[in-house]
Coordinates of C-alpha atoms in Angstrom, one line a residue:
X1 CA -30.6 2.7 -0.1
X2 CA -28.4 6.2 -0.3
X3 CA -25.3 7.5 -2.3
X4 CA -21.7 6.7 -0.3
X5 CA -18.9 8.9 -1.3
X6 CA -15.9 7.3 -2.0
X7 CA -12.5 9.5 -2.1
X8 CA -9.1 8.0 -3.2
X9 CA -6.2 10.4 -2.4
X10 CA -3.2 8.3 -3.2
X11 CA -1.7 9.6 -5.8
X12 CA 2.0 8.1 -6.9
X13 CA 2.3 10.3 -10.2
X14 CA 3.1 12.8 -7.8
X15 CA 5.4 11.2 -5.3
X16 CA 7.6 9.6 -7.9
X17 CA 6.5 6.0 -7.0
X18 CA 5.0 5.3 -10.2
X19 CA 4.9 7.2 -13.6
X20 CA 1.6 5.6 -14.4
X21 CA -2.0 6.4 -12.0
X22 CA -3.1 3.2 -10.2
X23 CA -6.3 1.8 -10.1
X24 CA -7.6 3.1 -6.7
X25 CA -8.2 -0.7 -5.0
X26 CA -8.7 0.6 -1.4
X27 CA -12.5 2.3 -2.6
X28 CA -13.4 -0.2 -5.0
X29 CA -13.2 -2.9 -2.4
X30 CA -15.4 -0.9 -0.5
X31 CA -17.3 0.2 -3.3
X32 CA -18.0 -3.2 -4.4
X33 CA -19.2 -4.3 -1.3
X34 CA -21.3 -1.3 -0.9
X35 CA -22.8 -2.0 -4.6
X36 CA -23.7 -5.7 -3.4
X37 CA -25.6 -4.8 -0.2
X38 CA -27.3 -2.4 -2.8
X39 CA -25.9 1.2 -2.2
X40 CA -25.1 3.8 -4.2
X41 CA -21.6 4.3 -4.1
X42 CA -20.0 7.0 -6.3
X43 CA -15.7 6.9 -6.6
X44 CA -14.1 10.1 -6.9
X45 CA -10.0 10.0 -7.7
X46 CA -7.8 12.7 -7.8
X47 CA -5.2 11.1 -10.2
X48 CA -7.8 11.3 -13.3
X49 CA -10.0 14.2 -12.1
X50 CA -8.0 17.6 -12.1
X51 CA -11.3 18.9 -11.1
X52 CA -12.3 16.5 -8.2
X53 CA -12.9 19.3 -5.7
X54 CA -15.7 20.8 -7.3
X55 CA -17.2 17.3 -8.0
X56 CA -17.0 16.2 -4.4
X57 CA -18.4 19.3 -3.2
X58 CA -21.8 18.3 -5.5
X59 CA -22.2 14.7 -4.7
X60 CA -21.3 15.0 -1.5
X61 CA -24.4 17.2 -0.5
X62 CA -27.0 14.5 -0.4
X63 CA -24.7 11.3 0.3
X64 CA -25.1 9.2 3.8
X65 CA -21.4 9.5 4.5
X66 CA -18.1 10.0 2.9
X67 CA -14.6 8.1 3.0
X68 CA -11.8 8.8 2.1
X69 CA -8.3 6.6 2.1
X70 CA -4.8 7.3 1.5
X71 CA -1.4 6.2 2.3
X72 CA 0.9 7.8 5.0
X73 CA 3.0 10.6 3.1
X74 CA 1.9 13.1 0.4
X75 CA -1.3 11.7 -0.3
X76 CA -2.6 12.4 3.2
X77 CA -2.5 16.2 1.8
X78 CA -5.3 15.3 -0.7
X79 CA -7.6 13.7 1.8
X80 CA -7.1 16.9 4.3
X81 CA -8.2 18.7 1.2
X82 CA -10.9 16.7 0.3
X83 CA -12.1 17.0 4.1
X84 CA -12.3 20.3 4.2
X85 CA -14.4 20.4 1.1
X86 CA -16.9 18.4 2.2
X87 CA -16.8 20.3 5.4
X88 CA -17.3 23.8 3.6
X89 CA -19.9 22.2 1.0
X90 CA -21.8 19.9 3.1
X91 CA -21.1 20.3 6.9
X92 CA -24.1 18.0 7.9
X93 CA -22.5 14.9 5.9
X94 CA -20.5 12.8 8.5
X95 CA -16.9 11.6 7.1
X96 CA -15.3 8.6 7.4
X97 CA -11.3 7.9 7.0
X98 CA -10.0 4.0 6.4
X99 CA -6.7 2.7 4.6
X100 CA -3.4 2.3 5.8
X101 CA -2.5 5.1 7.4
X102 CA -6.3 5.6 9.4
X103 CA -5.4 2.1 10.8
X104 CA -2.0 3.8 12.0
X105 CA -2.9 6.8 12.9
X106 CA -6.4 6.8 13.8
X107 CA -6.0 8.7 17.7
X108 CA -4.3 11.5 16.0
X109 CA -6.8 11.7 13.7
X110 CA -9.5 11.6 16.1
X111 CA -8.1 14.1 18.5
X112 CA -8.0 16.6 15.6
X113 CA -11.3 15.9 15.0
X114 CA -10.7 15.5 11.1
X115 CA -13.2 12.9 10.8
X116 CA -16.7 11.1 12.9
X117 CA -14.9 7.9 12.7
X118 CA -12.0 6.0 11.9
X119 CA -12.2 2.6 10.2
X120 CA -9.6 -0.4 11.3
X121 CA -8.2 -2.4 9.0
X122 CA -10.1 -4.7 6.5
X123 CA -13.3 -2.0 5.7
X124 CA -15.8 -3.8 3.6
X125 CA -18.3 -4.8 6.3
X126 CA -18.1 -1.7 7.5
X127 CA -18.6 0.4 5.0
X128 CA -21.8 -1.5 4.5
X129 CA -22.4 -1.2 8.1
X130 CA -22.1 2.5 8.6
X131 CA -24.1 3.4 6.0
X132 CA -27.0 1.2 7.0
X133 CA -27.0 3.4 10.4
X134 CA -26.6 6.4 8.7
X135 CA -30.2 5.5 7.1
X136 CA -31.4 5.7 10.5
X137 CA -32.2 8.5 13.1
X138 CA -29.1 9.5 14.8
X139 CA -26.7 7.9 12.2
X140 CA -23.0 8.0 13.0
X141 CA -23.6 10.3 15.9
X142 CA -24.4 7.6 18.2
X143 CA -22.0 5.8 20.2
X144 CA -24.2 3.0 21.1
X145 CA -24.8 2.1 17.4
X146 CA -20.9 2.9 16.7
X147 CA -19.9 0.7 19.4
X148 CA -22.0 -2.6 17.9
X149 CA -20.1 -2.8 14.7
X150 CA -16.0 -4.4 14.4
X151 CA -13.0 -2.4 13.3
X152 CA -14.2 1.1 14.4
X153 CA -12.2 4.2 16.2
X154 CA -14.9 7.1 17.0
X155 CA -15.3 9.8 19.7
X156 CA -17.8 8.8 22.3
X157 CA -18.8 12.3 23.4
X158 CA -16.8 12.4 26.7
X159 CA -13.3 13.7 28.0
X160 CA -10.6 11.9 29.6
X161 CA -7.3 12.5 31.1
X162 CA -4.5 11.7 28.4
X163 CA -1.6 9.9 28.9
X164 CA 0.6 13.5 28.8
X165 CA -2.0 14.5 31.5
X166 CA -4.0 16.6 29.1
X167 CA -8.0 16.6 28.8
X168 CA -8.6 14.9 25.5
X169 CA -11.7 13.3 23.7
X170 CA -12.3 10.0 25.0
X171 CA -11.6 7.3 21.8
X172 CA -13.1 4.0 21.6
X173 CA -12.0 0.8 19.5
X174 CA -14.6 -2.3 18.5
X175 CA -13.1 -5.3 18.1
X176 CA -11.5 -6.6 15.1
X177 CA -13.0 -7.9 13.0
X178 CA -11.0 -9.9 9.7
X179 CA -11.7 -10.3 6.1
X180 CA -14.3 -12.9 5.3
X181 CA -13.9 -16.0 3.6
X182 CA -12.2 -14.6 0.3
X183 CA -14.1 -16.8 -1.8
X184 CA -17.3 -15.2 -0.1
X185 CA -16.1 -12.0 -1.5
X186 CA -17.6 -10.5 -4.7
X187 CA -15.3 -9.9 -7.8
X188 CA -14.4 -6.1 -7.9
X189 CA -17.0 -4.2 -9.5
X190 CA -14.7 -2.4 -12.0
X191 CA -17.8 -0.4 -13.7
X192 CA -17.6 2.0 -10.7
X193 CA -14.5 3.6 -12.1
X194 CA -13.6 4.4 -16.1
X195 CA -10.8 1.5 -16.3
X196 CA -8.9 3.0 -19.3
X197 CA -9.2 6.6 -18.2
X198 CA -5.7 4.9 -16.0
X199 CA -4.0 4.0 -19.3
X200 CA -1.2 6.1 -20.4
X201 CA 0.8 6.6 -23.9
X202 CA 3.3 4.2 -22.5
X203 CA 1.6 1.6 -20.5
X204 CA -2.3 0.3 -20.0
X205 CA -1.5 -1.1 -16.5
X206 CA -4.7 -2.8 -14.8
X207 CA -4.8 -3.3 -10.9
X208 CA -6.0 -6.4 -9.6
X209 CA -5.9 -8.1 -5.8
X210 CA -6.1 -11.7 -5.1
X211 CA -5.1 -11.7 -1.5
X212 CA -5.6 -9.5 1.7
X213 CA -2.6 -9.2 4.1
X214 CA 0.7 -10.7 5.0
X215 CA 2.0 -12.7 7.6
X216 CA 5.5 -11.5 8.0
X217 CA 6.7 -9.1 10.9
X218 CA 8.8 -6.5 9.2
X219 CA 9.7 -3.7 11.6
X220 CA 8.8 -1.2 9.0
X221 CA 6.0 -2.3 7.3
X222 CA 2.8 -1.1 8.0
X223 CA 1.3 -4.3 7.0
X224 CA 1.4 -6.1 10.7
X225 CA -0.4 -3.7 12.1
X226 CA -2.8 -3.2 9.8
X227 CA -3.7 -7.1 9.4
X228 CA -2.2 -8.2 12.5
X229 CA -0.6 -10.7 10.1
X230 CA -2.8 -12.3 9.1
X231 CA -3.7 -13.5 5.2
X232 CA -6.1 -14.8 3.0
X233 CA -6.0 -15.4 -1.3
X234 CA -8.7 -16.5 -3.6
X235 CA -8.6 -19.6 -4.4
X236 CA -6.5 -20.2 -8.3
X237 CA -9.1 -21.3 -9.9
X238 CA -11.1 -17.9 -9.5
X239 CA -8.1 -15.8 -10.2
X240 CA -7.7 -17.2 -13.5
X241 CA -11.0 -16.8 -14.2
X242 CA -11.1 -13.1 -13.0
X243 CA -7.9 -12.7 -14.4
X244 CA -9.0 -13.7 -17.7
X245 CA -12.0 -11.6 -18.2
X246 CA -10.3 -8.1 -16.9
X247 CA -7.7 -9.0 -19.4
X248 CA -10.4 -9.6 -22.4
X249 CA -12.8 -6.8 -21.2
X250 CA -10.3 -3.8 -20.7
X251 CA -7.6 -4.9 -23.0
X252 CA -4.7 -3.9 -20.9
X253 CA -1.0 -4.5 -21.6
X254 CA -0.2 -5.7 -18.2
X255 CA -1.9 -6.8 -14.9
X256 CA -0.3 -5.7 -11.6
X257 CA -1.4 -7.8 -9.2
X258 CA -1.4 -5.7 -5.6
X259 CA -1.2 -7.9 -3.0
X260 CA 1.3 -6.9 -0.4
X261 CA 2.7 -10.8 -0.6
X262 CA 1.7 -12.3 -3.3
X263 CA 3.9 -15.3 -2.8
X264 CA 2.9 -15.9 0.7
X265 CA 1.1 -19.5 -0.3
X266 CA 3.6 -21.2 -2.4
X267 CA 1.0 -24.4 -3.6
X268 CA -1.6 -21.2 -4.3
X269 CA 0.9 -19.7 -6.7
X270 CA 1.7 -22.8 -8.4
X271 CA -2.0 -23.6 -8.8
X272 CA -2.6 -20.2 -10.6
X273 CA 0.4 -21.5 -12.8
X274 CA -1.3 -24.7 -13.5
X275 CA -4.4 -23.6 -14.5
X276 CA -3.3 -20.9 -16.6
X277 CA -1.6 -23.7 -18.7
X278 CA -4.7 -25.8 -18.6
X279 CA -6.3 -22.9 -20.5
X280 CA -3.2 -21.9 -22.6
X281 CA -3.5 -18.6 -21.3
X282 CA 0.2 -16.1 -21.5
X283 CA -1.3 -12.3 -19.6
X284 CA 1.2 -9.9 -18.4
X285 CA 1.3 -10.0 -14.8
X286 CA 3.3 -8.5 -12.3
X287 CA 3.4 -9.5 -8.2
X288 CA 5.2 -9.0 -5.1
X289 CA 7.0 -11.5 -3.8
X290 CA 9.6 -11.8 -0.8
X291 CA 13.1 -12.6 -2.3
X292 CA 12.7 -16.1 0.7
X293 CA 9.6 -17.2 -1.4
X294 CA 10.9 -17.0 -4.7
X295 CA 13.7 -19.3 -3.7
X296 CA 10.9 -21.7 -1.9
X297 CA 9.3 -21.6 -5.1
X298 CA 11.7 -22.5 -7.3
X299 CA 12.3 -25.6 -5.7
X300 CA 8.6 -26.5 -6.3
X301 CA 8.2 -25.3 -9.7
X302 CA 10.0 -24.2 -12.9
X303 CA 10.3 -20.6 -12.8
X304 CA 10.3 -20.9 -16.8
X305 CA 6.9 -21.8 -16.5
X306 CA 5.6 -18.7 -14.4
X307 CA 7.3 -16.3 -17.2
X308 CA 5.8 -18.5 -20.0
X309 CA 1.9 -17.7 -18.8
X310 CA 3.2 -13.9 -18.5
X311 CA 4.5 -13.3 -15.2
X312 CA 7.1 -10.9 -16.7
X313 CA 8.1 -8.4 -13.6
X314 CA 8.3 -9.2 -9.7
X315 CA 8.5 -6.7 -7.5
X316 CA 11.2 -7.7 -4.8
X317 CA 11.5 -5.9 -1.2
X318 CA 15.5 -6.4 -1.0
X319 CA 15.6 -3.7 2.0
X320 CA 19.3 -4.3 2.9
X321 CA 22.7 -5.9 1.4
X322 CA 23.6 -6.2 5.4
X323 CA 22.4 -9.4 7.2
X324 CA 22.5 -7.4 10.5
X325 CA 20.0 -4.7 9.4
X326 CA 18.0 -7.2 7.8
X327 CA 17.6 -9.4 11.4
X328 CA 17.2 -5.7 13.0
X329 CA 14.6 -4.9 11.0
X330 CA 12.9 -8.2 11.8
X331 CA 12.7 -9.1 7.6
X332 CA 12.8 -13.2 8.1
X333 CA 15.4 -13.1 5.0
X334 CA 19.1 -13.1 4.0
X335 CA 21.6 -11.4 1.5
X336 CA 21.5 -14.8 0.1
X337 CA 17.9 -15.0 0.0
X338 CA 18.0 -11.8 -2.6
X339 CA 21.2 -13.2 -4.3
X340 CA 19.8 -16.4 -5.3
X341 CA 15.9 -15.2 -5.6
X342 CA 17.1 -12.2 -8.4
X343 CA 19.6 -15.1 -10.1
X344 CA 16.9 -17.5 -10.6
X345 CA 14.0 -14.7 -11.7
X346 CA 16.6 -13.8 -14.0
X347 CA 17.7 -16.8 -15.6
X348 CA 13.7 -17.2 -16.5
X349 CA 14.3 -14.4 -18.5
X350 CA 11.4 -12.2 -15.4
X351 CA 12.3 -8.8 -14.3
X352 CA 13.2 -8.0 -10.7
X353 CA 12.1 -4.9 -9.8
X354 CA 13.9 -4.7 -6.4
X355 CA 13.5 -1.8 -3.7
X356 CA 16.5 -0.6 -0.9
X357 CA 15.9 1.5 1.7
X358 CA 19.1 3.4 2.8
X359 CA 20.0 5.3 6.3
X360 CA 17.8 2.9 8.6
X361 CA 18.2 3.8 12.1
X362 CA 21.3 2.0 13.5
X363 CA 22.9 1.4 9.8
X364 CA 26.4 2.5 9.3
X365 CA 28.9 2.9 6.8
X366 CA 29.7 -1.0 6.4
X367 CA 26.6 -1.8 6.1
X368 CA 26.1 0.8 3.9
X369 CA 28.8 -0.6 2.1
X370 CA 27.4 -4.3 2.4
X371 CA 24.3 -2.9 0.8
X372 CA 26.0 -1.0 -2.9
X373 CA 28.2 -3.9 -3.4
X374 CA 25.4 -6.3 -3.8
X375 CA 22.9 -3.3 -5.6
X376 CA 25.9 -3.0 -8.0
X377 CA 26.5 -6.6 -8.1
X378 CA 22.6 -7.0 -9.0
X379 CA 22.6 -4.4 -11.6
X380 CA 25.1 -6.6 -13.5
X381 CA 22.0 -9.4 -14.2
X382 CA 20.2 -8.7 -17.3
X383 CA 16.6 -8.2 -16.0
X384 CA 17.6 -6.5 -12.7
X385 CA 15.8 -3.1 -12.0
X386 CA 16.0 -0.9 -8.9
X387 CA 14.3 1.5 -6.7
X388 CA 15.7 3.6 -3.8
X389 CA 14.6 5.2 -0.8
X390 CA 15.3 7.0 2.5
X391 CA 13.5 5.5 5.6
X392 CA 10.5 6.8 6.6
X393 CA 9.3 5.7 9.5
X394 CA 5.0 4.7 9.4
X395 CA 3.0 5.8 12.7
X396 CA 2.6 2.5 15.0
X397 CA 5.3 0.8 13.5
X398 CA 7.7 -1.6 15.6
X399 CA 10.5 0.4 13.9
X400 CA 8.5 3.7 14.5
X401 CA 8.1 2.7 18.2
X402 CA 11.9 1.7 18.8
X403 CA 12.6 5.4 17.6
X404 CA 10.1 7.4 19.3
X405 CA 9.1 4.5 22.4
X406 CA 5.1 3.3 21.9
X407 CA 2.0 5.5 22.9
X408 CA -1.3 5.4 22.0
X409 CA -1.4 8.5 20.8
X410 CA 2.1 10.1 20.1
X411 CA 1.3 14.1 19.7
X412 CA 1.5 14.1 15.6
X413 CA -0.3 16.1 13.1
X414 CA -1.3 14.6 9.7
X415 CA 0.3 17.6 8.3
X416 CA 3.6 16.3 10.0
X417 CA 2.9 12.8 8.4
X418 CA 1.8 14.8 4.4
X419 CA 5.4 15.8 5.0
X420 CA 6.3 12.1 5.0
X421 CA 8.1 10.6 1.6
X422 CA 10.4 8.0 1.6
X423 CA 12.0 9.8 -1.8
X424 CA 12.4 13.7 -0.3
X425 CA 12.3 12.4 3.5
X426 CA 10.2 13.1 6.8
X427 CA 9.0 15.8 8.5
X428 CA 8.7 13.3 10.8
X429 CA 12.4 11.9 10.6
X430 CA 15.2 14.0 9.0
X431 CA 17.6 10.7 9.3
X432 CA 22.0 11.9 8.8
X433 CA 22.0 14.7 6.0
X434 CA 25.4 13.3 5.3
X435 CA 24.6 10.3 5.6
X436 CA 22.4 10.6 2.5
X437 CA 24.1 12.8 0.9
X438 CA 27.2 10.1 0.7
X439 CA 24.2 7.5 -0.6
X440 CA 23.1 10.3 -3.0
X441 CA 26.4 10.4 -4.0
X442 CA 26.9 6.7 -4.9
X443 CA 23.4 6.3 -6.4
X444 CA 24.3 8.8 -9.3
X445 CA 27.0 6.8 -9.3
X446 CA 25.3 3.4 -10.1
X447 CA 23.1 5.4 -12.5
X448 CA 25.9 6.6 -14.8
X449 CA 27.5 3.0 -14.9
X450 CA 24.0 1.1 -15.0
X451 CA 21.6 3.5 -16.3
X452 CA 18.5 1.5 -17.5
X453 CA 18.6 0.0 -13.8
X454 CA 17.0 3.0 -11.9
X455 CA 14.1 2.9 -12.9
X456 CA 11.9 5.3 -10.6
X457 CA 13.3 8.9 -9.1
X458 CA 16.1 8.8 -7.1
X459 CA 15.6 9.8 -3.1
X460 CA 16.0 13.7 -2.3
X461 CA 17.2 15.6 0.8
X462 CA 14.2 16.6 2.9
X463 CA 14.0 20.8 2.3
X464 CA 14.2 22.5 5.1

């Protein structure tokens, strides 16, 4: 069995989204599943290793493959850079690109020939997959081989007439294939990364997953593309148990728990509850939950008793104060939703961390309007925290396809989409300078009157 190379190029710390490095969950998935079907898989992060070039460039010489992930934006700059590296170092060693933003923009990846292939969605199997045929002769250069294993993009070695009417490489997709059984799945392998080489002077923040996908259809989100909305969660039982032991082995001060919807099963949620009070267990946790569920789950539960086995921050993806953007942007949720959601989280004495996303296409100065009276009305509640952003439309999206009309492949670099941040704004979308620069204005604004409630950096105009 041979060394895999695993690069994770999302870096927050430098986009402003967090002031803390994340545990990089989109290789250790794969990683751990690579580990179990007994590989050598090595993790290489640029958010702890200021020296990760010259590292790659060594292991990479006598690995089977290497993948990389990232998220659209910033971090896509890393990966490029981390391609070419391998490239210069190792030019025999094929490369592999999953995460988010492969899933989304895999044909424009392809036709720039950045990578040999392009993994779909859920990557675990494979991971494991590819680097079985890259043991054998003719690796990941064979399309027959390629073609035999689910949630693949690749080149097959012939041209075609595009769509614009230009000759292109000829891309192929294998069927999708989802997630297994989660309780099939193995428990993260956390020895393949240094755990507390993430903690910081202010916080020892510990990443943790307990459910793949979402089932909601946001217009935005890349999430309904990526998992074709579907989801699955462990089971409570085993995220207690998990739970427990990262919290006793690694001695953080907090567990964020990285599901994109954590709330999504509302009898799941109160199990984990439930048997964290069987075991009189209190660990910091924070989750993402959709302001709809928390008000579902209230009426199941006592939210006192969520905040009394830790739960102590939920993140909350408010959007909009305007019921019309919310419906435009196909969100499944009210103003009221959010109203009564941050009320009850913050009568249990839990943190909202709630996020707005200001000039959306078709938004206009009432809603705009809508949207600061309840963010100021919000700010007034004594565990209410904010974070703002300009839209930035993702590749593939449905809101990205009502702007730009759908294709299957729509022309873009992936230096066009590094120059995608939904704090300093898009190479991709400049949105209404004045538009922003009145929300800008009001922002600083909210800051002076509430200033513990902004808690990340405010958006920026996009530099020209």
């Amino acid at each position: 069995m041979g060394k895999i190379v695993l690069f994770a190029g999302v870096d927050p710390l430098a986009t402003g989204e967090s002031d803390y490095p994340w545990h990089p969950l989109s290789v250790l998935t794969v990683g751990t599943a690579l580990r179990a079907a007994g590989h050598m898989p090595v993790i290489i992060d640029c958010q702890i290793e200021p020296d990760w070039r010259t590292k790659l460039a060594e292991e990479a010489k006598d690995a089977l493959y290497v993948g990389v992930s990232c998220m659209t934006g910033p971090s896509i700059g890393n990966v490029l850079d981390a391609i070419g590296t391998v490239r210069e170092h190792a030019p025999g060693v094929p490369v592999v690109w999953g995460g988010y933003h492969a899933s989304l923009a895999y044909r424009g990846i392809l036709r720039e020939r950045w990578v040999d292939v392009v993994v779909l969605g859920p990557g675990e199997a494979a991971a494991v997959a590819l680097a079985e045929l890259a043991e054998r002769e003719g690796g990941l250069t064979d399309p027959a081989s390629l073609a035999a294993i689910p949630n693949l993009a690749y080149r097959d070695g012939r041209r075609e007439i595009s769509l614009r009417g230009a000759v292109a490489d000829r891309i192929l997709e294998t069927p999708y294939g989802a997630l297994a059984d989660m309780s099939t799945v193995p428990p993260l392998d956390y020895t393949l990364i240094p755990v507390t080489a993430y903690y910081t002077d202010r916080v020892r923040d510990l990443s943790y997953l307990t459910s793949w996908g979402c089932p909601h259809p946001c217009g935005f989100c890349s999430e309904p593309k990526t998992s074709l909305r579907r989801w699955k969660g462990l089971p409570p039982k085993r995220v207690v148990d998990e739970v427990e032991a990262l919290w006793k082995t690694y001695a953080p001060d907090q567990i964020s728990l990285m599901d994109p919807n954590f709330s999504t099963n509302t009898q799941r949620v109160i199990g984990i509850v439930e048997e964290m009070e069987r075991r009189g267990l209190c660990i910091q946790l924070r989750a993402n939950m959709r302001a709809k569920d928390i008000v579902n789950l209230a009426g199941h539960i006592d939210l006192e008793r969520l905040r009394k086995v830790g739960f102590s921050a939920i993140f909350v993806g408010c959007e909009s104060g305007s019921d019309r953007m919310l419906k435009l942007m196909t969100k499944n949720a009210t103003v009221q939703h959010t109203i009564d959601g941050c009320r009850m989280l913050s009568a249990a004495r839990i943190v909202q961390l709630t996020s707005w996303i200001h000039d959306l296409p078709q938004e206009t100065d009432e809603d705009s309007d809508l949207t600061f009276g309840l963010v100021r009305d919000l700010a007034q509640l004594p565990y209410n925290e904010q974070k703002h952003h300009f839209f930035t439309p993702f590749p593939a999206t449905d809101m990205y396809e009502a702007l730009f009309g759908a294709s299957e492949d729509d022309g873009r670099s992936q230096r066009d989409w590094a120059r995608s941040d939904t704090y300093s704004g898009s190479a991709i979308w400049s949105g209404r300078p004045d538009f922003r620069r009145r929300v800008l204005g009001r922002l600083l604004e909210l800051r002076e009157q509430h200033p513990g409630v902004l808690v990340r950096s405010l958006p920026r105009l996009m530099e020209v």
